[in-house]
Phi, psi and omega in degrees: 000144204278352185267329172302311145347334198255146174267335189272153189285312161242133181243153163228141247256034174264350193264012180243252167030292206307313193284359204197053204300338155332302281236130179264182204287324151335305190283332191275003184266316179299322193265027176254286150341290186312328195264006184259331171326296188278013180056037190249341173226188194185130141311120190272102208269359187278345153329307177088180202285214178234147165263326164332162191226113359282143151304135168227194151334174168260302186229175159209141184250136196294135149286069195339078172330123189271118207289122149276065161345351209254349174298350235237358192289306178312314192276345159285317174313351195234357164291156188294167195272346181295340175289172165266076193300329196270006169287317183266347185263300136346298190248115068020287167295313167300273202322325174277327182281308174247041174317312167319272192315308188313310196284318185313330173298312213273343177288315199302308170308317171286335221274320194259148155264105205297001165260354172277150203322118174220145153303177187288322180308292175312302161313311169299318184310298207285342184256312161270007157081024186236119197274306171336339211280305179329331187254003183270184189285321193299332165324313211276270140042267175349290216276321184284331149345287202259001159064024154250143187278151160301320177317293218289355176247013179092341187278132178269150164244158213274171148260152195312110139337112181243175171251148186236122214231114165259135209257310177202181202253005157223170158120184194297183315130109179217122188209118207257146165268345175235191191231012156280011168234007167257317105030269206297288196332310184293325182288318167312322182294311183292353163253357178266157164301317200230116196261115144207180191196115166056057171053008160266105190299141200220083195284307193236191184213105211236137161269103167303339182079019165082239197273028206276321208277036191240312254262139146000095163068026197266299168346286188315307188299308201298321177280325174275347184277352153188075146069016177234054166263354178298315178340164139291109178256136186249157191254076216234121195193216181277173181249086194214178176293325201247049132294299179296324133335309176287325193277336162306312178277331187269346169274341149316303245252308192249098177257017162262359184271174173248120183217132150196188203303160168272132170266280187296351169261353152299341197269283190329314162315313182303302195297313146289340160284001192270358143256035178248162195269309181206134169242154212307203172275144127342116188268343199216166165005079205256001168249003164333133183286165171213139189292068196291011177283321168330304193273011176277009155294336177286157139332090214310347170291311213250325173299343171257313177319292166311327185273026195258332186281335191289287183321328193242047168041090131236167181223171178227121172282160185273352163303341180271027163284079165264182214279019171230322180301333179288322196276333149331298196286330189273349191249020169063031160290189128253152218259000000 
């Protein structure tokens, strides 16, 4: 049907034209008349006419059927009382948009015992046969809908994995956004007695994964699940926007950590590019907003640089630190 087609609620009658560029203006006036006949559209008349013969509307709007709802009562009435039956008796229609899901929840609630322990997945899996649905919005939605908590169904949530290096049993939180200098470091630490680095004592070594280490709480989970959040976490990545952007977001995302910049191995950065003739382009969303309160650690010297390298979307990747410029630095050389 040719009105099934139009998606929007209101159309104007160049979107019937559009589907069916045949169609003269006689035939678009008779089936436009046919469908306001049939109570399937109403003119928005503050628009006004057409100047073409026969004239029609400008615009006009699809008329809603009103859905009978009322087979659908009994079968809400038979959901477990835990659910928010008298919510769904109300709203009908939220009940028909999430009918599925729901009645597989109101079975789960008799058939099981429905507090026991699952990850969030594994819990999604066993009630809806998804493993995703628990973490999507319509899950999250649902579930708030009906005043249950993840406690109240049993789900622990897992924490981000990151790969990790524990170097010694103290010292800082040392966390790279790429993984050749998370890479080099562990290997250099791992020939040494004594992990430091630029005056810094250096206990684990964490790969953020680029914008992985951005994520909610994914730090926070993962540091306290073994056992280093107490720690000082240092920070180290490109000298680019959304470098800078990640190091923003992941101290928002996690505000129970103490996180701030490797100062002195931006400075080493700095300190080598300044033997580049021109350095390359920013490679991705190179028009990204950026937080310049970042760069108030610097120096007014290394602090106008950088913000001269931001501004004009160039970058220095943290690859240009390589694995002998590291064995430099420990032994309090420069690079």
């Amino acid at each position: 049907m040719l009105l099934d087609r139009i998606s929007n609620i209101t159309f104007r009658y160049e979107d019937v034209l559009a589907l069916k560029p045949d169609m003269n203006y006689q035939e678009l006036h008779d089936l436009l008349e046919q469908w306001e006949t049939e109570g399937r559209v109403r003119p928005v008349k503050r628009q006004g006419k057409t100047s073409f013969r026969p004239s029609v509307y400008q615009m006009y709007r699809k008329i809603r059927k009103k859905q009978d709802v009322s087979a659908y009562v009994p079968e809400i009435r038979r959901l477990h009382t835990r659910l928010n039956v008298e919510g769904y008796l109300k709203n009908v229609p939220l009940y028909i948009e999430e009918r599925d899901a729901v009645i597989r929840l109101s079975e789960y609630l008799w058939k099981s015992d429905w507090s026991t322990d699952m990850s969030v997945k594994e819990k999604s899996f066993d009630i809806w046969g998804d493993e995703k649905f628990l973490e999507s919005p319509g899950g999250r939605q649902m579930l708030k809908f009906h005043g249950i908590t993840m406690e109240d169904l049993g789900v622990y949530e897992t924490p981000e994995p990151f790969f990790s290096k524990e170097l010694q049993k103290e010292g800082a939180v040392l966390v790279l956004e790429n993984k050749d200098p998370w890479y080099s470091l562990g290997r250099l630490f791992s020939e040494e007695e004594t992990c430091h680095l630029l005056g810094e004592e250096i206990g684990l070594l964490v790969y953020g994964e680029g914008k992985k280490v951005q994520r909610s709480g994914a730090l926070t989970d993962y540091l306290r699940e073994i056992g280093w959040e107490q720690a000082e976490i240092l920070y180290g990545g490109d000298i680019d926007r959304e470098g800078i952007c990640i190091f923003d977001g992941m101290q928002k995302e996690n505000p129970e950590l103490k996180i701030r910049l490797f100062v002195r191995l931006y400075e080493e950065m700095l300190g080598k590019a300044e033997k580049i003739p021109e350095l390359p382009d920013a490679p991705s969303r190179k028009d990204m907003e950026w937080n310049r309160e970042v760069l108030r650690v610097f120096s007014d010297r290394n602090r106008e640089w950088l913000g001269q390298i931001l501004d004009r979307k160039k970058m220095i990747p943290q690859e240009i630190i390589n694995y002998q410029d590291y064995r430099r630095m420990y032994r309090g050389e420069t690079c």
